[in-house]
Coordinates of C-alpha atoms in Angstrom, one line a residue:
X1 CA 5.1 21.7 3.7
X2 CA 8.4 20.9 5.5
X3 CA 8.4 20.1 9.2
X4 CA 12.2 20.0 9.8
X5 CA 12.2 23.1 11.9
X6 CA 8.9 22.7 13.7
X7 CA 10.3 21.9 17.1
X8 CA 12.7 24.8 17.1
X9 CA 10.6 27.5 15.4
X10 CA 6.9 26.8 15.4
X11 CA 5.9 30.2 14.2
X12 CA 7.8 30.1 10.9
X13 CA 6.8 26.4 10.4
X14 CA 3.2 27.2 10.9
X15 CA 3.4 29.8 8.1
X16 CA 5.2 27.3 5.9
X17 CA 2.3 24.8 6.3
X18 CA 0.2 27.3 4.3
X19 CA -2.8 26.6 6.5
X20 CA -5.0 29.3 8.1
X21 CA -6.1 28.5 11.6
X22 CA -9.1 29.4 13.8
X23 CA -10.7 28.0 16.9
X24 CA -11.9 24.5 16.2
X25 CA -14.7 22.4 17.8
X26 CA -14.2 20.9 21.2
X27 CA -13.7 17.2 21.6
X28 CA -16.1 16.0 24.2
X29 CA -15.8 12.7 26.2
X30 CA -17.6 9.7 24.8
X31 CA -17.5 7.4 27.9
X32 CA -20.8 8.7 29.1
X33 CA -22.4 7.9 25.8
X34 CA -21.2 4.3 25.5
X35 CA -24.4 2.7 26.9
X36 CA -26.7 4.8 24.7
X37 CA -24.5 4.0 21.6
X38 CA -24.7 0.3 22.4
X39 CA -28.4 0.4 22.7
X40 CA -28.7 2.4 19.5
X41 CA -26.7 -0.2 17.5
X42 CA -28.0 -3.4 19.1
X43 CA -31.3 -3.8 17.3
X44 CA -30.0 -2.7 13.8
X45 CA -27.1 -5.1 14.3
X46 CA -29.4 -8.0 15.1
X47 CA -31.6 -7.2 12.1
X48 CA -28.6 -7.0 9.7
X49 CA -27.0 -10.1 11.1
X50 CA -30.2 -12.0 10.7
X51 CA -30.5 -10.6 7.1
X52 CA -27.0 -11.8 6.3
X53 CA -27.6 -15.3 7.6
X54 CA -30.7 -15.6 5.4
X55 CA -29.5 -13.9 2.2
X56 CA -26.5 -12.3 0.6
X57 CA -24.9 -9.5 2.7
X58 CA -25.3 -6.0 1.3
X59 CA -23.2 -2.9 1.8
X60 CA -25.9 -1.5 4.0
X61 CA -26.2 -4.5 6.3
X62 CA -22.4 -4.9 6.6
X63 CA -22.1 -1.2 7.4
X64 CA -24.5 -1.6 10.3
X65 CA -22.6 -4.6 11.6
X66 CA -19.3 -2.7 11.3
X67 CA -20.8 0.2 13.3
X68 CA -22.0 -2.2 16.0
X69 CA -18.6 -3.9 16.3
X70 CA -16.7 -0.7 16.5
X71 CA -19.1 0.8 19.0
X72 CA -17.9 -2.2 21.2
X73 CA -14.3 -1.4 20.5
X74 CA -13.8 -4.3 18.1
X75 CA -12.0 -2.7 15.2
X76 CA -10.2 -5.9 14.2
X77 CA -13.4 -7.9 14.1
X78 CA -15.1 -5.1 12.0
X79 CA -12.1 -5.0 9.6
X80 CA -12.2 -8.8 9.1
X81 CA -16.0 -8.6 8.5
X82 CA -15.5 -5.9 5.9
X83 CA -12.6 -7.7 4.2
X84 CA -14.7 -10.9 3.9
X85 CA -17.5 -8.9 2.3
X86 CA -15.0 -7.2 0.0
X87 CA -13.7 -10.6 -1.1
X88 CA -17.2 -11.8 -1.8
X89 CA -17.9 -8.8 -4.0
X90 CA -14.6 -9.4 -6.0
X91 CA -15.4 -13.1 -6.5
X92 CA -18.9 -12.3 -7.9
X93 CA -18.7 -10.8 -11.4
X94 CA -22.4 -9.9 -11.3
X95 CA -22.2 -8.0 -8.0
X96 CA -23.0 -4.3 -8.2
X97 CA -22.2 -3.7 -4.5
X98 CA -19.9 -0.8 -3.7
X99 CA -18.2 -0.3 -0.4
X100 CA -18.6 3.3 0.7
X101 CA -16.7 5.6 3.1
X102 CA -19.4 5.2 5.7
X103 CA -18.5 1.5 6.1
X104 CA -14.7 2.1 6.4
X105 CA -14.9 5.2 8.5
X106 CA -15.8 3.7 11.9
X107 CA -12.9 1.3 11.7
X108 CA -10.5 4.0 10.6
X109 CA -11.6 6.3 13.4
X110 CA -11.4 3.6 16.1
X111 CA -7.8 2.7 15.1
X112 CA -6.9 6.4 15.2
X113 CA -8.6 6.9 18.6
X114 CA -6.8 3.9 20.0
X115 CA -3.4 5.1 18.7
X116 CA -2.9 2.1 16.5
X117 CA -1.1 4.1 13.8
X118 CA 0.0 1.1 11.8
X119 CA -3.5 -0.2 11.5
X120 CA -5.0 3.2 10.8
X121 CA -2.5 3.8 8.0
X122 CA -3.3 0.4 6.5
X123 CA -7.0 1.0 6.5
X124 CA -6.5 4.4 5.0
X125 CA -4.6 2.8 2.2
X126 CA -7.5 0.4 1.6
X127 CA -9.9 3.3 1.6
X128 CA -7.8 5.0 -1.1
X129 CA -7.9 1.9 -3.3
X130 CA -11.6 1.1 -3.0
X131 CA -13.6 2.5 -5.9
X132 CA -16.7 3.4 -4.0
X133 CA -14.9 5.3 -1.3
X134 CA -14.6 9.1 -1.7
X135 CA -12.3 10.6 0.9
X136 CA -13.0 13.9 2.6
X137 CA -10.2 16.4 3.6
X138 CA -11.0 15.6 7.2
X139 CA -10.0 12.0 6.7
X140 CA -6.5 13.1 5.7
X141 CA -6.4 15.5 8.6
X142 CA -7.4 12.7 11.0
X143 CA -4.6 10.5 9.7
X144 CA -2.0 13.2 9.8
X145 CA -3.1 14.3 13.3
X146 CA -2.9 10.7 14.6
X147 CA 0.6 10.2 13.1
X148 CA 1.8 13.5 14.5
X149 CA 0.4 13.1 18.0
X150 CA 2.1 9.8 18.3
X151 CA 5.5 11.3 17.4
X152 CA 6.0 9.7 14.0
X153 CA 6.6 12.9 12.1
X154 CA 9.8 13.8 14.0
X155 CA 13.2 13.2 12.4
X156 CA 14.2 10.8 15.3
X157 CA 11.0 8.8 15.3
X158 CA 10.9 5.0 14.7
X159 CA 9.3 3.8 11.5
X160 CA 5.6 3.0 11.4
X161 CA 5.3 -0.8 11.1
X162 CA 4.1 -1.9 7.7
X163 CA 4.1 1.6 6.0
X164 CA 6.6 0.6 3.3
X165 CA 4.8 -2.7 2.7
X166 CA 1.5 -1.0 1.8
X167 CA 3.1 1.4 -0.7
X168 CA 4.4 4.4 1.1
X169 CA 7.9 5.6 0.2
X170 CA 8.6 6.8 3.7
X171 CA 7.6 5.2 7.0
X172 CA 8.0 8.2 9.3
X173 CA 9.4 11.8 9.7
X174 CA 8.7 15.0 7.7
X175 CA 9.0 13.0 4.5
X176 CA 5.9 11.0 5.3
X177 CA 4.0 14.1 6.1
X178 CA 4.9 15.6 2.8
X179 CA 4.0 12.3 1.0
X180 CA 0.5 12.2 2.5
X181 CA -0.1 16.0 2.2
X182 CA 0.9 15.7 -1.5
X183 CA -1.7 13.0 -2.0
X184 CA -4.3 15.2 -0.5
X185 CA -3.3 18.2 -2.7
X186 CA -3.4 16.0 -5.8
X187 CA -7.0 15.3 -4.9
X188 CA -7.6 19.0 -4.9
X189 CA -8.9 18.8 -1.3
X190 CA -8.9 21.9 0.9
X191 CA -9.2 21.7 4.7
X192 CA -11.2 24.1 6.9
X193 CA -9.5 26.5 9.4
X194 CA -10.7 24.3 12.2
X195 CA -9.0 21.2 10.7
X196 CA -5.9 23.3 10.2
X197 CA -5.9 24.2 13.9
X198 CA -6.4 20.6 14.8
X199 CA -3.4 19.6 12.7
X200 CA -1.2 22.3 14.0
X201 CA -2.0 21.4 17.6
X202 CA -1.3 17.7 16.8
X203 CA 2.1 18.6 15.4
X204 CA 2.8 20.6 18.5
X205 CA 1.9 17.7 20.8
X206 CA 4.1 15.3 18.7
X207 CA 7.2 17.5 18.8
X208 CA 6.8 18.3 22.5
X209 CA 6.5 14.6 23.5
X210 CA 10.2 13.9 22.9

């Protein structure tokens, strides 16, 4: 899974990735949908907020509030809400609540879309360590694509802030790619040809933007 020669010889490096590629889905714009998304989340958000004021928050109610916050672009507020809920679960020995992927994913995606690589990496680490979260191959691809597109997989890239602090052995470069890809392979996760194409294109963007 080495990336050292990606910039100078993409063809051979593409083969070394051991990924097959095909035409992936297009990424449409989301600006035109912002208003309808806000309307879709407004009522569930109000109901779930009212619920949490009257009784103990649940994973379902927190998930709705997280989606509402991220739909407004407030990833930090959503993350703080989720962390407070997580702390309340850990402090209650009788709690049977489990935080699922659906609750973390809007926060993770928003950090990736806003190119906040450090925050995306941190949230991904939290997802990995949360018992109720079962990661999909596409989650790994999204993380790697985000890191790649922002140039952090090049040999000359600066380190990703906080990567070492949250347990990664490497903070940038081909070594970080190998580390994350190895974690994915240890989970026996296989990516689709469309995801392979997405990842390859992201690598190309990252190595071109020198």
